[in-house]
XYZ file of N, CA and C in Angstrom:
723
model
N 11.100 18.016 9.892
C 9.957 17.308 10.426
C 9.554 16.177 9.521
N 8.400 15.612 9.773
C 7.862 14.534 8.988
C 6.495 14.167 9.513
N 5.748 13.389 8.736
C 4.402 13.002 9.123
C 4.212 11.514 8.905
N 3.362 10.922 9.723
C 3.008 9.520 9.595
C 1.541 9.365 9.934
N 0.766 8.762 9.041
C -0.633 8.460 9.317
C -0.737 7.017 9.783
N -1.571 6.772 10.797
C -1.738 5.416 11.288
C -3.160 5.219 11.816
N -3.541 3.956 11.984
C -4.857 3.604 12.499
C -4.700 3.070 13.914
N -5.590 3.489 14.828
C -5.472 3.070 16.219
C -6.855 2.966 16.858
N -6.976 2.040 17.819
C -8.207 1.927 18.598
C -8.018 2.490 19.997
N -7.123 3.465 20.129
C -6.807 4.038 21.437
C -7.920 4.905 22.002
N -8.897 5.303 21.166
C -9.939 6.209 21.662
C -10.907 5.469 22.586
N -11.568 6.224 23.451
C -12.434 5.637 24.481
C -13.683 4.992 23.901
N -14.109 5.419 22.714
C -15.333 4.888 22.138
C -15.162 3.501 21.537
N -13.925 3.052 21.357
C -13.675 1.783 20.699
C -13.668 1.952 19.199
N -13.230 0.931 18.475
C -13.114 1.038 17.026
C -11.822 1.739 16.644
N -11.472 1.638 15.369
C -10.234 2.223 14.863
C -10.502 3.560 14.198
N -9.656 4.537 14.481
C -9.691 5.836 13.830
C -8.331 6.126 13.213
N -8.297 7.170 12.353
C -7.053 7.584 11.712
C -6.410 8.693 12.536
N -5.114 8.569 12.757
C -4.348 9.556 13.506
C -3.182 10.038 12.660
N -2.718 11.237 12.960
C -1.550 11.802 12.293
C -0.473 12.068 13.326
N 0.721 11.526 13.073
C 1.871 11.773 13.925
C 2.820 12.718 13.208
N 3.107 13.855 13.801
C 4.143 14.749 13.282
C 5.383 14.560 14.147
N 6.555 14.580 13.502
C 7.793 14.228 14.194
C 8.489 15.418 14.832
N 8.306 16.614 14.264
C 8.984 17.786 14.810
C 8.095 19.018 14.666
N 7.312 19.365 15.703
C 7.325 18.763 17.035
C 6.560 17.438 17.074
N 6.889 16.599 18.042
C 6.230 15.312 18.213
C 4.801 15.550 18.708
N 3.831 15.220 17.857
C 2.435 15.462 18.217
C 1.538 14.463 17.501
N 0.557 13.921 18.212
C -0.415 12.996 17.635
C -1.769 13.680 17.594
N -2.366 13.703 16.409
C -3.673 14.339 16.210
C -4.666 13.306 15.707
N -5.827 13.240 16.351
C -6.884 12.338 15.906
C -7.610 12.994 14.732
N -7.666 12.299 13.583
C -8.247 12.876 12.379
C -9.686 12.444 12.132
N -10.061 11.226 12.535
C -11.435 10.757 12.334
C -12.032 10.344 13.672
N -13.344 10.492 13.788
C -14.025 10.209 15.063
C -15.287 9.387 14.841
N -15.343 8.642 13.746
C -16.527 7.853 13.451
C -16.543 6.578 14.282
N -17.754 6.077 14.591
C -17.869 4.855 15.378
C -17.442 3.612 14.639
N -17.457 3.642 13.300
C -17.014 2.506 12.504
C -15.492 2.500 12.400
N -14.940 1.397 11.958
C -13.488 1.297 11.818
C -12.990 2.070 10.599
N -11.940 2.861 10.806
C -11.198 3.526 9.741
C -9.791 2.940 9.745
N -9.363 2.384 8.593
C -8.139 1.596 8.546
C -7.312 1.918 7.308
N -6.133 1.336 7.243
C -5.243 1.364 6.070
C -4.978 2.778 5.544
N -4.536 3.704 6.393
C -4.295 5.070 5.910
C -3.076 5.160 5.008
N -3.166 6.057 4.013
C -2.047 6.340 3.109
C -1.935 7.852 2.977
N -0.816 8.399 3.398
C -0.587 9.836 3.343
C -0.137 10.226 1.944
N -0.719 11.285 1.384
C -0.336 11.724 0.045
C 1.103 12.224 0.048
N 1.777 12.213 -1.120
C 3.190 12.620 -1.166
C 3.461 14.013 -0.612
N 2.516 14.937 -0.763
C 2.735 16.287 -0.240
C 2.230 16.450 1.193
N 1.678 15.377 1.772
C 1.227 15.422 3.153
C -0.075 16.154 3.387
N -0.785 16.519 2.324
C -2.003 17.319 2.486
C -3.275 16.489 2.618
N -3.202 15.201 2.277
C -4.397 14.357 2.272
C -4.067 12.966 2.818
N -5.069 12.331 3.394
C -4.952 10.947 3.830
C -6.069 10.139 3.175
N -5.693 9.099 2.444
C -6.669 8.141 1.922
C -6.753 6.983 2.911
N -7.952 6.452 3.107
C -8.106 5.339 4.043
C -9.357 4.541 3.706
N -9.452 3.350 4.284
C -10.630 2.504 4.143
C -11.518 2.715 5.362
N -12.809 2.930 5.137
C -13.757 3.066 6.238
C -14.961 2.167 6.004
N -15.510 1.695 7.117
C -16.702 0.850 7.075
C -17.930 1.608 7.585
N -17.867 2.926 7.585
C -18.942 3.758 8.127
C -20.204 3.716 7.273
N -20.063 3.560 5.966
C -21.227 3.560 5.074
C -21.414 2.245 4.335
N -20.460 1.343 4.473
C -20.493 0.087 3.733
C -19.758 -0.964 4.562
N -20.444 -2.043 4.906
C -19.852 -3.079 5.753
C -18.664 -3.760 5.092
N -18.545 -3.650 3.757
C -17.427 -4.269 3.057
C -16.253 -3.317 2.867
N -16.457 -2.033 3.118
C -15.366 -1.073 3.044
C -15.372 -0.223 1.789
N -15.254 1.085 1.963
C -15.074 2.037 0.871
C -13.843 2.888 1.157
N -13.399 3.620 0.138
C -12.195 4.444 0.268
C -12.590 5.916 0.355
N -11.984 6.600 1.297
C -12.236 8.022 1.548
C -10.915 8.785 1.480
N -11.020 10.082 1.210
C -9.864 10.976 1.272
C -10.196 12.126 2.201
N -9.333 12.345 3.178
C -9.492 13.442 4.125
C -8.433 14.495 3.828
N -8.868 15.724 3.568
C -7.949 16.833 3.316
C -7.529 17.419 4.668
N -6.254 17.362 4.986
C -5.782 17.776 6.309
C -4.929 19.034 6.271
N -4.789 19.649 5.087
C -3.947 20.839 4.984
C -4.697 22.104 5.403
N -6.016 21.993 5.601
C -6.803 23.137 6.060
C -7.537 22.751 7.338
N -8.045 23.748 8.040
C -8.732 23.491 9.312
C -10.066 22.780 9.117
N -10.646 22.867 7.920
C -11.971 22.273 7.706
C -11.928 20.747 7.597
N -10.789 20.177 7.200
C -10.643 18.718 7.081
C -11.773 18.106 6.252
N -11.898 18.547 5.017
C -12.942 18.066 4.120
C -12.777 16.576 3.850
N -13.886 15.828 3.954
C -13.875 14.385 3.731
C -14.610 14.059 2.436
N -13.963 13.278 1.554
C -14.552 12.863 0.281
C -14.656 11.347 0.242
N -15.860 10.839 -0.057
C -16.023 9.401 -0.267
C -15.652 9.110 -1.722
N -14.433 8.656 -1.929
C -13.913 8.479 -3.278
C -14.579 7.294 -3.973
N -14.727 6.192 -3.251
C -15.316 4.982 -3.803
C -16.616 4.691 -3.083
N -17.690 4.561 -3.837
C -19.008 4.235 -3.297
C -19.524 3.039 -4.076
N -19.191 1.850 -3.594
C -19.487 0.635 -4.328
C -19.831 -0.463 -3.340
N -20.736 -1.361 -3.707
C -21.155 -2.432 -2.799
C -20.092 -3.493 -2.604
N -19.064 -3.496 -3.447
C -17.989 -4.483 -3.339
C -16.986 -4.064 -2.264
N -15.989 -4.913 -2.021
C -14.888 -4.551 -1.135
C -13.890 -3.679 -1.884
N -13.557 -2.524 -1.328
C -12.589 -1.600 -1.904
C -11.539 -1.320 -0.840
N -10.312 -1.790 -1.072
C -9.301 -1.861 -0.024
C -7.931 -1.391 -0.526
N -6.974 -1.317 0.375
C -5.543 -1.145 0.071
C -5.204 0.132 -0.703
N -5.673 1.308 -0.305
C -5.345 2.518 -1.076
C -3.878 2.905 -0.965
N -3.339 3.448 -2.064
C -1.997 4.034 -2.098
C -2.022 5.147 -3.136
N -1.054 6.067 -3.059
C -1.013 7.230 -3.947
C -0.029 7.026 -5.086
N -0.302 7.678 -6.203
C 0.692 7.782 -7.259
C 1.813 8.697 -6.774
N 3.011 8.611 -7.362
C 4.138 9.427 -6.890
C 3.870 10.929 -6.907
N 3.035 11.406 -7.846
C 2.751 12.844 -7.894
C 1.476 13.220 -7.139
N 0.803 12.256 -6.529
C -0.389 12.536 -5.740
C -1.640 12.815 -6.547
N -1.599 12.609 -7.868
C -2.750 12.934 -8.705
C -3.775 11.805 -8.789
N -3.379 10.585 -8.412
C -4.278 9.442 -8.485
C -4.102 8.539 -7.276
N -5.125 7.718 -7.048
C -5.062 6.660 -6.055
C -5.074 5.316 -6.764
N -4.445 4.340 -6.144
C -4.510 2.971 -6.620
C -5.077 2.137 -5.480
N -5.887 1.122 -5.818
C -6.539 0.333 -4.776
C -6.926 -1.026 -5.336
N -7.373 -1.922 -4.461
C -7.845 -3.243 -4.857
C -9.344 -3.331 -4.612
N -10.071 -3.969 -5.542
C -11.515 -4.125 -5.412
C -11.944 -5.451 -6.016
N -12.988 -6.059 -5.433
C -13.537 -7.290 -5.991
C -14.860 -7.041 -6.712
N -15.050 -5.847 -7.230
C -16.297 -5.470 -7.890
C -16.586 -6.279 -9.147
N -15.576 -6.891 -9.734
C -15.770 -7.702 -10.940
C -15.726 -9.202 -10.652
N -15.910 -9.571 -9.392
C -15.978 -10.981 -9.035
C -14.753 -11.498 -8.325
N -13.603 -10.902 -8.566
C -12.365 -11.206 -7.858
C -11.600 -9.904 -7.708
N -10.573 -9.896 -6.889
C -9.829 -8.656 -6.655
C -8.939 -8.314 -7.843
N -9.061 -7.077 -8.310
C -8.180 -6.506 -9.312
C -7.621 -5.197 -8.783
N -6.600 -4.684 -9.467
C -5.977 -3.417 -9.106
C -6.572 -2.307 -9.972
N -7.024 -1.232 -9.328
C -7.681 -0.114 -10.019
C -6.967 1.198 -9.691
N -7.111 2.172 -10.588
C -6.727 3.545 -10.291
C -7.960 4.426 -10.349
N -7.899 5.558 -9.649
C -9.021 6.492 -9.599
C -8.482 7.874 -9.255
N -9.146 8.905 -9.744
C -8.822 10.265 -9.308
C -9.306 10.462 -7.869
N -8.681 11.348 -7.109
C -9.087 11.552 -5.713
C -10.510 12.063 -5.539
N -11.143 12.515 -6.620
C -12.543 12.928 -6.523
C -13.505 11.813 -6.918
N -12.979 10.608 -7.200
C -13.818 9.466 -7.518
C -14.056 9.234 -8.993
N -13.516 10.058 -9.863
C -13.732 9.910 -11.305
C -12.630 9.063 -11.937
N -12.892 8.604 -13.157
C -11.909 7.918 -14.000
C -11.350 6.653 -13.351
N -12.235 5.714 -12.987
C -11.796 4.437 -12.428
C -11.348 3.522 -13.567
N -10.138 2.961 -13.455
C -9.567 2.097 -14.488
C -9.080 0.803 -13.845
N -9.447 -0.337 -14.428
C -8.949 -1.634 -13.979
C -7.591 -1.877 -14.635
N -6.527 -1.917 -13.834
C -5.181 -2.083 -14.375
C -4.787 -3.541 -14.578
N -5.116 -4.401 -13.618
C -4.600 -5.773 -13.691
C -5.547 -6.694 -14.457
N -6.837 -6.633 -14.206
C -7.870 -7.262 -15.028
C -7.601 -8.743 -15.304
N -7.510 -9.532 -14.222
C -7.341 -10.974 -14.361
C -8.514 -11.690 -13.696
N -8.568 -13.002 -13.842
C -9.599 -13.802 -13.194
C -9.118 -14.353 -11.863
N -8.058 -13.757 -11.323
C -7.511 -14.169 -10.029
C -7.512 -12.969 -9.092
N -7.015 -13.163 -7.880
C -7.041 -12.109 -6.873
C -5.727 -11.334 -6.861
N -5.823 -10.019 -7.101
C -4.688 -9.102 -7.077
C -4.917 -8.107 -5.943
N -3.946 -7.982 -5.027
C -4.127 -7.167 -3.831
C -2.880 -6.326 -3.545
N -3.014 -5.418 -2.591
C -1.935 -4.632 -1.974
C -1.044 -3.897 -2.976
N -1.599 -3.036 -3.812
C -0.761 -2.317 -4.786
C 0.060 -1.202 -4.139
N 1.223 -0.933 -4.724
C 2.022 0.227 -4.347
C 2.644 0.793 -5.611
N 2.669 2.117 -5.723
C 3.040 2.814 -6.948
C 4.371 3.507 -6.729
N 5.374 3.163 -7.532
C 6.697 3.746 -7.355
C 7.228 4.370 -8.623
N 8.302 5.126 -8.486
C 8.948 5.791 -9.619
C 10.450 5.647 -9.458
N 11.141 5.314 -10.562
C 12.581 5.150 -10.449
C 13.300 6.471 -10.739
N 14.615 6.441 -10.692
C 15.400 7.667 -10.850
C 15.314 8.251 -12.254
N 14.796 7.463 -13.215
C 14.658 7.938 -14.591
C 13.254 8.450 -14.895
N 12.365 8.388 -13.904
C 11.007 8.870 -14.098
C 10.018 7.820 -14.567
N 10.448 6.573 -14.718
C 9.534 5.500 -15.103
C 8.725 5.057 -13.891
N 7.415 4.863 -14.080
C 6.531 4.517 -12.975
C 6.104 3.053 -13.052
N 6.108 2.405 -11.886
C 5.778 0.992 -11.781
C 4.740 0.789 -10.681
N 4.013 -0.312 -10.786
C 3.117 -0.738 -9.723
C 3.537 -2.142 -9.283
N 3.695 -2.332 -7.994
C 3.913 -3.658 -7.427
C 2.634 -4.088 -6.726
N 2.337 -5.369 -6.761
C 1.139 -5.902 -6.113
C 1.352 -7.386 -5.876
N 0.434 -8.013 -5.149
C 0.498 -9.452 -4.926
C -0.678 -10.108 -5.631
N -0.444 -11.305 -6.188
C -1.476 -12.009 -6.946
C -1.343 -13.514 -6.734
N -2.496 -14.207 -6.771
C -2.477 -15.665 -6.660
C -2.687 -16.335 -8.018
N -2.419 -15.626 -9.106
C -2.694 -16.137 -10.455
C -1.877 -17.375 -10.820
N -0.768 -17.614 -10.127
C 0.044 -18.802 -10.406
C -0.109 -19.873 -9.333
N -1.160 -19.761 -8.532
C -1.446 -20.801 -7.547
C -1.113 -20.422 -6.122
N -0.111 -19.581 -5.917
C 0.218 -19.072 -4.591
C 0.359 -17.556 -4.694
N 0.237 -16.872 -3.571
C 0.323 -15.422 -3.588
C 1.769 -14.998 -3.788
N 2.044 -14.318 -4.919
C 3.384 -13.869 -5.262
C 3.377 -12.369 -5.551
N 4.539 -11.737 -5.505
C 4.673 -10.325 -5.825
C 4.879 -10.164 -7.329
N 4.110 -9.272 -7.930
C 4.206 -8.955 -9.353
C 4.509 -7.465 -9.517
N 5.053 -7.119 -10.664
C 5.204 -5.715 -11.030
C 4.604 -5.489 -12.409
N 4.216 -4.250 -12.663
C 3.733 -3.848 -13.979
C 3.990 -2.362 -14.131
N 3.942 -1.886 -15.385
C 3.993 -0.451 -15.604
C 2.704 0.189 -15.093
N 2.720 1.477 -14.861
C 1.574 2.143 -14.253
C 0.364 2.232 -15.181
N 0.522 1.802 -16.444
C -0.645 1.718 -17.327
C -1.209 0.301 -17.371
N -0.672 -0.611 -16.533
C -1.180 -1.968 -16.444
C -0.497 -2.963 -17.361
N 0.433 -2.533 -18.189
C 1.092 -3.437 -19.134
C 2.292 -4.123 -18.497
N 2.746 -5.197 -19.135
C 3.970 -5.910 -18.766
C 3.900 -6.431 -17.330
N 2.864 -7.240 -17.044
C 2.691 -7.806 -15.706
C 3.582 -9.037 -15.548
N 4.574 -8.941 -14.671
C 5.584 -9.982 -14.518
C 5.716 -10.388 -13.061
N 5.943 -11.680 -12.827
C 6.179 -12.178 -11.474
C 7.602 -11.843 -11.046
N 7.745 -11.230 -9.875
C 9.068 -10.939 -9.336
C 9.502 -11.984 -8.321
N 8.548 -12.705 -7.742
C 8.878 -13.826 -6.870
C 8.275 -15.070 -7.494
N 9.008 -16.142 -7.510
C 8.513 -17.408 -8.062
C 8.787 -18.487 -7.032
N 7.886 -18.601 -6.085
C 8.064 -19.516 -4.968
C 6.701 -20.011 -4.532
N 6.649 -21.177 -3.923
C 5.398 -21.674 -3.367
C 5.091 -21.010 -2.032
N 6.025 -20.192 -1.532
C 5.826 -19.502 -0.265
C 4.991 -18.244 -0.463
N 4.111 -17.960 0.467
C 3.190 -16.837 0.384
C 3.942 -15.508 0.502
N 3.781 -14.611 -0.496
C 4.457 -13.311 -0.510
C 3.421 -12.221 -0.716
N 3.447 -11.179 0.115
C 2.391 -10.163 0.095
C 2.925 -8.766 0.421
N 2.056 -7.772 0.231
C 2.210 -6.386 0.666
C 3.541 -5.752 0.258
N 3.816 -5.674 -1.049
C 5.061 -5.034 -1.485
C 5.029 -3.516 -1.283
N 6.189 -2.938 -1.085
C 6.323 -1.488 -0.938
C 7.581 -1.038 -1.656
N 7.441 -0.069 -2.570
C 8.561 0.409 -3.372
C 9.498 1.304 -2.579
N 10.775 1.198 -2.887
C 11.711 2.278 -2.590
C 11.212 3.482 -3.382
N 11.113 4.643 -2.782
C 10.403 5.750 -3.425
C 11.144 6.335 -4.617
N 12.455 6.185 -4.680
C 13.228 6.618 -5.845
C 14.224 5.524 -6.191
N 13.751 4.496 -6.847
C 14.639 3.404 -7.181
C 13.871 2.184 -7.644
N 14.554 1.088 -7.815
C 13.948 -0.099 -8.390
C 13.944 -1.281 -7.432
N 14.063 -1.021 -6.139
C 13.988 -2.079 -5.141
C 12.670 -1.982 -4.392
N 12.259 -3.093 -3.787
C 11.045 -3.090 -2.984
C 11.184 -4.071 -1.842
N 10.329 -3.883 -0.839
C 10.260 -4.803 0.279
C 8.881 -5.455 0.273
N 8.791 -6.627 0.884
C 7.525 -7.350 0.989
C 7.659 -8.341 2.129
N 6.537 -8.966 2.523
C 6.692 -10.013 3.527
C 6.335 -11.368 2.949
N 7.032 -12.376 3.449
C 6.904 -13.755 2.975
C 6.804 -14.667 4.200
N 6.178 -15.807 4.013
C 6.059 -16.786 5.090
C 6.953 -17.987 4.768
N 8.231 -17.942 5.150
C 9.153 -19.018 4.774
C 9.000 -20.281 5.614
N 8.578 -20.142 6.891
C 8.391 -21.326 7.738
C 7.025 -21.211 8.399
N 6.998 -20.943 9.689
C 5.727 -20.787 10.392
C 5.440 -19.342 10.758
N 6.277 -18.412 10.344
C 6.064 -17.011 10.649
C 6.342 -16.170 9.408
N 6.101 -14.877 9.503
C 6.321 -13.966 8.384
C 7.672 -13.275 8.554
N 8.331 -12.987 7.443
C 9.596 -12.268 7.446
C 9.546 -11.181 6.377
N 10.292 -10.098 6.586
C 10.381 -9.012 5.614
C 11.581 -9.255 4.707
N 11.351 -9.191 3.389
C 12.389 -9.403 2.392
C 12.580 -8.132 1.566
N 13.778 -7.980 1.014
C 14.068 -6.931 0.035
C 14.461 -7.610 -1.267
N 14.166 -6.964 -2.403
C 14.601 -7.485 -3.697
C 14.517 -6.379 -4.736
N 15.115 -6.614 -5.897
C 14.951 -5.728 -7.033
C 13.596 -5.951 -7.687
N 13.190 -5.028 -8.547
C 11.878 -5.124 -9.179
C 11.727 -6.395 -10.019
N 12.857 -6.944 -10.499
C 12.825 -8.148 -11.318
C 13.007 -9.417 -10.500
N 13.004 -9.298 -9.170
C 13.165 -10.454 -8.299
C 14.596 -10.754 -7.927
N 15.553 -9.986 -8.478
C 16.967 -10.244 -8.212
C 17.336 -9.849 -6.782
N 18.215 -10.638 -6.160
C 18.788 -10.269 -4.867
C 17.838 -10.384 -3.698
N 16.923 -11.342 -3.724
C 15.989 -11.496 -2.613
C 16.740 -11.837 -1.330
N 16.444 -11.089 -0.272
C 17.148 -11.288 0.994
C 16.214 -11.016 2.156
N 16.250 -11.906 3.136
C 15.492 -11.731 4.376
C 16.199 -10.669 5.221
N 15.516 -9.568 5.516
C 16.158 -8.490 6.279
C 15.609 -8.353 7.690
N 14.613 -9.170 8.061
C 14.128 -9.102 9.447
C 14.618 -10.292 10.264
N 14.616 -11.477 9.688
C 15.227 -12.667 10.258
C 14.929 -12.852 11.747
N 13.650 -12.917 12.069
C 13.259 -13.224 13.441
C 12.697 -14.637 13.464
N 13.314 -15.489 14.243
C 12.995 -16.915 14.189
C 11.641 -17.256 14.793
N 11.146 -16.461 15.724
C 9.950 -16.872 16.450
C 8.820 -15.853 16.431
N 8.948 -14.793 15.637
C 7.900 -13.773 15.607
C 7.517 -13.468 14.167
N 6.346 -12.845 13.982
C 5.841 -12.524 12.653
C 6.158 -11.069 12.319
N 6.847 -10.835 11.195
C 7.182 -9.501 10.718
C 6.446 -9.291 9.400
N 5.614 -8.258 9.312
C 4.782 -8.112 8.121
C 4.504 -6.652 7.827
N 3.838 -6.417 6.685
C 3.339 -5.101 6.269
C 4.421 -4.023 6.222
N 5.548 -4.262 5.536
C 6.586 -3.235 5.457
C 6.139 -2.057 4.603
N 6.619 -0.869 4.931
C 6.305 0.337 4.162
C 7.573 1.149 4.040
N 8.047 1.320 2.815
C 9.312 2.007 2.561
C 9.024 3.477 2.332
N 9.308 4.290 3.319
C 9.023 5.718 3.248
C 10.199 6.478 2.628
N 9.954 7.721 2.141
C 11.000 8.455 1.420
C 12.251 8.766 2.233
N 12.132 8.952 3.558
C 13.276 9.325 4.368
C 14.308 8.211 4.393
N 15.581 8.572 4.291
C 16.672 7.595 4.295
C 16.426 6.510 3.249
N 16.229 6.929 1.996
C 15.789 6.005 0.963
C 16.906 5.156 0.385
N 18.150 5.442 0.707
C 19.236 4.641 0.164
C 19.163 3.215 0.699
N 19.559 2.253 -0.116
C 19.540 0.860 0.304
C 20.797 0.563 1.118
N 20.648 0.110 2.378
C 21.837 -0.228 3.162
C 22.664 -1.302 2.451
N 23.968 -1.150 2.468
C 24.850 -2.060 1.746
C 24.654 -3.505 2.193
N 24.422 -3.682 3.518
C 24.298 -5.055 4.013
C 23.035 -5.740 3.492
N 22.022 -4.947 3.085
C 20.786 -5.523 2.576
C 20.943 -6.013 1.135
N 21.944 -5.503 0.434
C 22.139 -5.879 -0.965
C 23.014 -7.112 -1.117
N 23.684 -7.539 -0.047
C 24.546 -8.702 -0.135
C 23.715 -9.975 -0.125
N 24.041 -10.909 -0.948
C 23.363 -12.195 -0.976
C 24.267 -13.270 -0.398
N 23.623 -14.226 0.262
C 24.386 -15.304 0.891
C 24.848 -16.340 -0.119
């Protein structure tokens, strides 16, 4: 089997709620029923919790964690801040969350425990850092990928999970956003705007081997998410022109 969390406005009341799709058996379960929008769900590695952004208590957005492994579905407001708190993702072991917040005047990348304690600013720049994703390679080293406009355009950066060694992996005037790690390896996917639309690219953590893997001439392809299933990199994606 498998699980997928997603946001949908399919309910009759309007607004977006969080849903859980199980693959075997195929079943969709509505997890939230609030009138405000619930968006950007991230399923924990063990499938027991969903982190998401909700506007139910804050018009700018806060981060919540819903425990779905029990019938009670306990909801925790992890972040309670007047700033925008967005883009939640889990650490590989599920012990921490990573997210973006503009609480210090611009967006930075932060980590926090799922109970809301121990908030740490990892990126700590005077520019906007967004869309973090936390990965681990086959040797156990942990990395964070994110997008930043610190060099004038939005580019994909990587750093160690303690915030050190922040390096640009894309160096282009083209807008690059929303990176997602291969769950056991050193490759990632992201979307870029090469012409008038968005395309999904793959590359190594150091920017090597960048390749357009969606290549749709007239449509926008964005927000890739590399899930653990079938994690091997297809051979055709590694070839460069």
